[in-house]
Short mmCIF file of N, CA, C and O in Angstrom, two decimals:
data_model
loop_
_atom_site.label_atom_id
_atom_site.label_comp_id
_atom_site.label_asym_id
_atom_site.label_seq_id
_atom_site.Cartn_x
_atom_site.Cartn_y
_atom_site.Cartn_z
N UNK R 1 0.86 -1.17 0.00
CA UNK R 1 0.00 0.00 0.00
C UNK R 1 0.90 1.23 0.00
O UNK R 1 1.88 1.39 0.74
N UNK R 2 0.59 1.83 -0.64
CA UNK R 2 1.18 3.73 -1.14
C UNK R 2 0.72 4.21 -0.14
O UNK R 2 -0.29 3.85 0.46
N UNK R 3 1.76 5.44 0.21
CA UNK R 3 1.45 6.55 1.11
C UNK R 3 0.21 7.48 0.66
O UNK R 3 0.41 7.75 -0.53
N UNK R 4 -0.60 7.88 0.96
CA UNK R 4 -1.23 8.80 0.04
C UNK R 4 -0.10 10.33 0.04
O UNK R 4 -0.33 11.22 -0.78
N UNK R 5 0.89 10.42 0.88
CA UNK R 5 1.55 11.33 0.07
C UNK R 5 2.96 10.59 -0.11
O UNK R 5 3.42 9.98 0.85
N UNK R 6 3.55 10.63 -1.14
CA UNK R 6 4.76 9.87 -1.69
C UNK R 6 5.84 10.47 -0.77
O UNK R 6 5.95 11.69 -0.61
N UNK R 7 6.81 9.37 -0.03
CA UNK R 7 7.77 9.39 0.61
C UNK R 7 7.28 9.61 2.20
O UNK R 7 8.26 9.67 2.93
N UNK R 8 5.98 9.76 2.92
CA UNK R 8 5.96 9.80 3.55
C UNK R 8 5.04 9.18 4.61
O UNK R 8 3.87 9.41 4.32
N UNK R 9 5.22 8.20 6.18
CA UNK R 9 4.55 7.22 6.19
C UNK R 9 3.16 7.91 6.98
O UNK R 9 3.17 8.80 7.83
N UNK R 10 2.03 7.24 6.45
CA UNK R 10 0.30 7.58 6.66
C UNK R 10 0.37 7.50 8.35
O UNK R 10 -0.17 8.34 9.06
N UNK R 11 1.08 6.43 8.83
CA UNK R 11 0.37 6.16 10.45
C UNK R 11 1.43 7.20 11.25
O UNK R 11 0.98 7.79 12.24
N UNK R 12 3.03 7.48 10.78
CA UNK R 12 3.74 8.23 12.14
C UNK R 12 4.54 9.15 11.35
O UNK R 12 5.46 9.80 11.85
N UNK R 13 4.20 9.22 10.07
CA UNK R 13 4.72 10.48 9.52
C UNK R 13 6.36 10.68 9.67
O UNK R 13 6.81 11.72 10.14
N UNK R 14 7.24 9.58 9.21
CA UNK R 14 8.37 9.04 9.32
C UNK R 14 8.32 9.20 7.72
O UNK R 14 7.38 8.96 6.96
N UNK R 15 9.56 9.65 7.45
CA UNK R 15 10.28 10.15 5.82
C UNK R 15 11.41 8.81 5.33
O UNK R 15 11.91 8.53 4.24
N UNK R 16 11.52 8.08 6.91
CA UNK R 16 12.77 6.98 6.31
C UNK R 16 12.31 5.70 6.09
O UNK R 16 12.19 5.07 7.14
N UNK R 17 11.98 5.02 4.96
CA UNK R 17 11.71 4.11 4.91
C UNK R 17 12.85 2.57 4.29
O UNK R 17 13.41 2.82 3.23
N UNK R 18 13.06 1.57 4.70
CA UNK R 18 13.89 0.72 4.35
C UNK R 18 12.88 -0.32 3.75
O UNK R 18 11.66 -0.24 3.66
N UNK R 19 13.92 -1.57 3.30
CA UNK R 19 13.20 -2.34 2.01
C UNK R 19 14.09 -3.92 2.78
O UNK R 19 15.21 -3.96 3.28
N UNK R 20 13.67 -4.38 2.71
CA UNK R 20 14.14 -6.15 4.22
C UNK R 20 15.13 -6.75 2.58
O UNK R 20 15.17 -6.75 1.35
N UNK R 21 15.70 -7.16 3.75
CA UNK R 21 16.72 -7.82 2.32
C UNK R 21 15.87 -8.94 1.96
O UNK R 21 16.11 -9.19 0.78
N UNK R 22 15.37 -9.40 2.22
CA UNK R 22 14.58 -10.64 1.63
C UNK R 22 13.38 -9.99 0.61
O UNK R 22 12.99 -10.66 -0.34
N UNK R 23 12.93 -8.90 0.82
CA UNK R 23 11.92 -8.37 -0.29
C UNK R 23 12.42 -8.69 -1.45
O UNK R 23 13.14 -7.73 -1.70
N UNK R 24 12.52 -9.65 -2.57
CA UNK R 24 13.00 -9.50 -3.92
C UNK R 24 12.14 -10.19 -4.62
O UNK R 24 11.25 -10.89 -4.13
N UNK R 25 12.34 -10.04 -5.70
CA UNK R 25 11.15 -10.64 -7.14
C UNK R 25 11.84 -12.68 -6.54
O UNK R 25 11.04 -13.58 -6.30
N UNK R 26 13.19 -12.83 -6.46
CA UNK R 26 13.38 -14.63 -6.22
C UNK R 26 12.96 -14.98 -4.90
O UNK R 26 12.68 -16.17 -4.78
N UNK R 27 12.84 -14.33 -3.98
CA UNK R 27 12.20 -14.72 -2.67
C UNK R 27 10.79 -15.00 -2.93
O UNK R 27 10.39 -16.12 -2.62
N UNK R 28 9.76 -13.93 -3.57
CA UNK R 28 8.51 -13.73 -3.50
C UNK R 28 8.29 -15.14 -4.48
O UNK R 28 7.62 -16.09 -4.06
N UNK R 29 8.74 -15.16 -5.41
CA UNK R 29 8.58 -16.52 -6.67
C UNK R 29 8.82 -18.14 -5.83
O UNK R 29 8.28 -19.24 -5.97
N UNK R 30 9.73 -17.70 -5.06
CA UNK R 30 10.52 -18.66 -4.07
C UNK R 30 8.92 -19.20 -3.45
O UNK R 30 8.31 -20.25 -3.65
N UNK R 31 8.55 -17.93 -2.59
CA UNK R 31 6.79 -18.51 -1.84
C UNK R 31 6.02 -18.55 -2.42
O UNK R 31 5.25 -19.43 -2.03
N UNK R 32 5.58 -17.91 -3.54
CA UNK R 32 4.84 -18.68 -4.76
C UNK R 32 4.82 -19.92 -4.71
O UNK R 32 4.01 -20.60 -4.08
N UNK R 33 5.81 -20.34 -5.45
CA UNK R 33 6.13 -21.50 -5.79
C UNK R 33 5.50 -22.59 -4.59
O UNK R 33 4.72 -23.52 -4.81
N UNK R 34 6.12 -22.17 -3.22
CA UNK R 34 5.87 -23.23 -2.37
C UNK R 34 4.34 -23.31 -1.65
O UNK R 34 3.66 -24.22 -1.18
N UNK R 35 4.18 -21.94 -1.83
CA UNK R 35 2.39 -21.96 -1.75
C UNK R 35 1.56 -22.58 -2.41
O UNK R 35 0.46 -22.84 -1.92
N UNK R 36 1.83 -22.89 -3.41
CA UNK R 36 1.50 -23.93 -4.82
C UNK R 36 1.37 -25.09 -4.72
O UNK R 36 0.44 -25.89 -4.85
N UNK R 37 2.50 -25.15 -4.46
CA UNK R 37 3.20 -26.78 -4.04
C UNK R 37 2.52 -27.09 -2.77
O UNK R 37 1.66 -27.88 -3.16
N UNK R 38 2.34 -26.97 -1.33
CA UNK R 38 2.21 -27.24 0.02
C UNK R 38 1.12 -27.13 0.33
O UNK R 38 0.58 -28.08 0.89
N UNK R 39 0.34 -25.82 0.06
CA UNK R 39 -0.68 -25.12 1.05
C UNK R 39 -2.27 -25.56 -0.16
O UNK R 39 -3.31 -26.17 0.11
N UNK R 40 -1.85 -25.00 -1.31
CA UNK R 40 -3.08 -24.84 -2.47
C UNK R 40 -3.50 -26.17 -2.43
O UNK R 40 -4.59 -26.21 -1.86
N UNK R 41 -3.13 -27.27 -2.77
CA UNK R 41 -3.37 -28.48 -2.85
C UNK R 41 -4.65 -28.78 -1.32
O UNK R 41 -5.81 -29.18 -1.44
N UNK R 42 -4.01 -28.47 -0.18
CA UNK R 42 -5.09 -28.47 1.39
C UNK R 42 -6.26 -28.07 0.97
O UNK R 42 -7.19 -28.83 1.24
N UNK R 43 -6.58 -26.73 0.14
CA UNK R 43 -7.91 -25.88 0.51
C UNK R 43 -8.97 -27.33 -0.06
O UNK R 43 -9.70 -27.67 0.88
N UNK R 44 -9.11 -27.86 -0.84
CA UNK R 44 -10.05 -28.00 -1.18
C UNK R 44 -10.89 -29.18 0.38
O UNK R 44 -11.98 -29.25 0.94
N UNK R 45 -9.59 -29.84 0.47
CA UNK R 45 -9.68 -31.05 1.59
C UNK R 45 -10.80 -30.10 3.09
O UNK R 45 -11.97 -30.36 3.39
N UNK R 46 -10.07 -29.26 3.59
CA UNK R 46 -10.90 -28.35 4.29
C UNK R 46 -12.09 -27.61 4.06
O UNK R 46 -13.02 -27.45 4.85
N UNK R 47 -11.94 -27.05 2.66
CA UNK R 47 -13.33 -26.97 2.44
C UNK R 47 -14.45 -27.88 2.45
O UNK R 47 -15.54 -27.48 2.84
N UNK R 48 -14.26 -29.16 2.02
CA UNK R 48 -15.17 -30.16 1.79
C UNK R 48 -15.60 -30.56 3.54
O UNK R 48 -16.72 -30.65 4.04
N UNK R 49 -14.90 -30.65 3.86
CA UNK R 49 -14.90 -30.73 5.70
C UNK R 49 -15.45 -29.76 6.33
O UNK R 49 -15.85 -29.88 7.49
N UNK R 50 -15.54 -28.55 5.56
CA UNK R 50 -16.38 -27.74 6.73
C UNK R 50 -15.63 -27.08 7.69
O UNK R 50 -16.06 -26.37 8.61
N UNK R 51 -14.24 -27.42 7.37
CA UNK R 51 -13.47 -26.66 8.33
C UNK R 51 -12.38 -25.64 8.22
O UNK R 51 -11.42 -25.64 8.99
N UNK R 52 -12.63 -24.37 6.82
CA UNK R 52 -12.04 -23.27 6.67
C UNK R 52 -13.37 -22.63 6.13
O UNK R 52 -14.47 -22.96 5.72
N UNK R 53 -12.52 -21.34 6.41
CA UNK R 53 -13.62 -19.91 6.22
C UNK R 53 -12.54 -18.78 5.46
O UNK R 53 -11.38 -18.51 5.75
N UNK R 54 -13.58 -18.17 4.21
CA UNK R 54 -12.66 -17.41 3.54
C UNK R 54 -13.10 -16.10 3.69
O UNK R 54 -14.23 -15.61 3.62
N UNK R 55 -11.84 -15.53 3.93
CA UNK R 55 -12.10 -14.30 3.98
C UNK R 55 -11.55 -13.28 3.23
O UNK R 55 -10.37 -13.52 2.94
N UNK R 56 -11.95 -12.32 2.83
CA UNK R 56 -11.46 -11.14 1.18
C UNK R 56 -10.72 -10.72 2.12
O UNK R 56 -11.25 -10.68 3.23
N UNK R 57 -9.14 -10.23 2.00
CA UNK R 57 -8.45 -9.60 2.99
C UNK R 57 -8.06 -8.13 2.07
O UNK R 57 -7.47 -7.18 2.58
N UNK R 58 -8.49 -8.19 0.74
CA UNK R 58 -8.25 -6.78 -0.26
C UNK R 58 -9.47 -5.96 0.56
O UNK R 58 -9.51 -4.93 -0.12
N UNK R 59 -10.58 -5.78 1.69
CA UNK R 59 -11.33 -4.93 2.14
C UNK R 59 -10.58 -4.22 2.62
O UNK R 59 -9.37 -4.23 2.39
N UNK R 60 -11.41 -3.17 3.69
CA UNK R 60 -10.84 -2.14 4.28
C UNK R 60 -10.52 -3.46 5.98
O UNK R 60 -10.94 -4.57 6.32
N UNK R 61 -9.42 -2.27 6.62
CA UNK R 61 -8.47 -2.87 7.35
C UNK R 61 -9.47 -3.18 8.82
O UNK R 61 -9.24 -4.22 9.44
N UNK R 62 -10.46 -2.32 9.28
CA UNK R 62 -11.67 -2.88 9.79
C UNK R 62 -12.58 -3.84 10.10
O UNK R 62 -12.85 -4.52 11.08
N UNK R 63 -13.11 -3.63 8.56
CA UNK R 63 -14.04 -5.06 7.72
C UNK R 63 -13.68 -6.37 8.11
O UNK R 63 -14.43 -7.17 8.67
N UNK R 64 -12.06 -6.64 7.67
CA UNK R 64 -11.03 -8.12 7.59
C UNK R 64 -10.57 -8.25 9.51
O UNK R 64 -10.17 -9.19 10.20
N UNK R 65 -10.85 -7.02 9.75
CA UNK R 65 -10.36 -7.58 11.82
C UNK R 65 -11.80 -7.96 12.35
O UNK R 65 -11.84 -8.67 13.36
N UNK R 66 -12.80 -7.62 11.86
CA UNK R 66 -14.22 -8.23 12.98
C UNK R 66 -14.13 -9.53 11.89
O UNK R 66 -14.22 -10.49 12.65
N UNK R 67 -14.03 -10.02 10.67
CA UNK R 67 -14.14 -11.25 10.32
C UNK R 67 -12.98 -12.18 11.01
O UNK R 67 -13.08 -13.21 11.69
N UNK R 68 -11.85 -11.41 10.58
CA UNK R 68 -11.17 -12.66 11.51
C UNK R 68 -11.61 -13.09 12.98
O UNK R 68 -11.95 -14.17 13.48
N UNK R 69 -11.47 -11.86 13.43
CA UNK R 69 -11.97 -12.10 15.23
C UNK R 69 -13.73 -13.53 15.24
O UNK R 69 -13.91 -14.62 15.79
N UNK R 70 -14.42 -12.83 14.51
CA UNK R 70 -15.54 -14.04 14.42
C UNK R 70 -15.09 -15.22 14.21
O UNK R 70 -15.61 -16.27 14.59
N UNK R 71 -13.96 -15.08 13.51
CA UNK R 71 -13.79 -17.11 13.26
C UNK R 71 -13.03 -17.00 14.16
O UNK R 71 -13.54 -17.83 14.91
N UNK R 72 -12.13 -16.60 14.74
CA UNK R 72 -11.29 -17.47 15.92
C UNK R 72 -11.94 -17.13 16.80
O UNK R 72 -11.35 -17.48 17.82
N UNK R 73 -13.00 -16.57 17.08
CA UNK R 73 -13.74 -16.57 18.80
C UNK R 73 -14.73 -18.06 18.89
O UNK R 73 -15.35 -18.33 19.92
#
């Protein structure tokens, strides 16, 4: 998510921002990949069971905290 003003951060208004050495296009492909492989293959098994719940996490930052909180309470 973008600042709504460029270079500067929305929640504490901090100008310095750093980038994690692991942020890169072969890391992110890296968990791709293994998300693919490991995790994608599960959903369907849980769904059929009755025992995952999906939730849109592209909403507002609100919306996605009372849904989560409902499924883990």
């Amino acid at each position: 998510k973008q600042p709504r003003v460029a270079g500067i951060c929305d929640a504490c208004g901090s100008k310095e921002f750093t980038r994690r050495a692991d942020d890169t296009v072969e890391t992110v492909t890296a968990r791709l990949k293994a998300y693919h492989a490991q995790t994608a293959p599960l959903l369907p098994y849980y769904r059929a069971k009755g025992l995952m719940e999906q939730i849109d996490g592209d909403r507002d930052m609100n919306a996605v905290t009372i849904d989560l909180e409902r499924v883990l309470t």
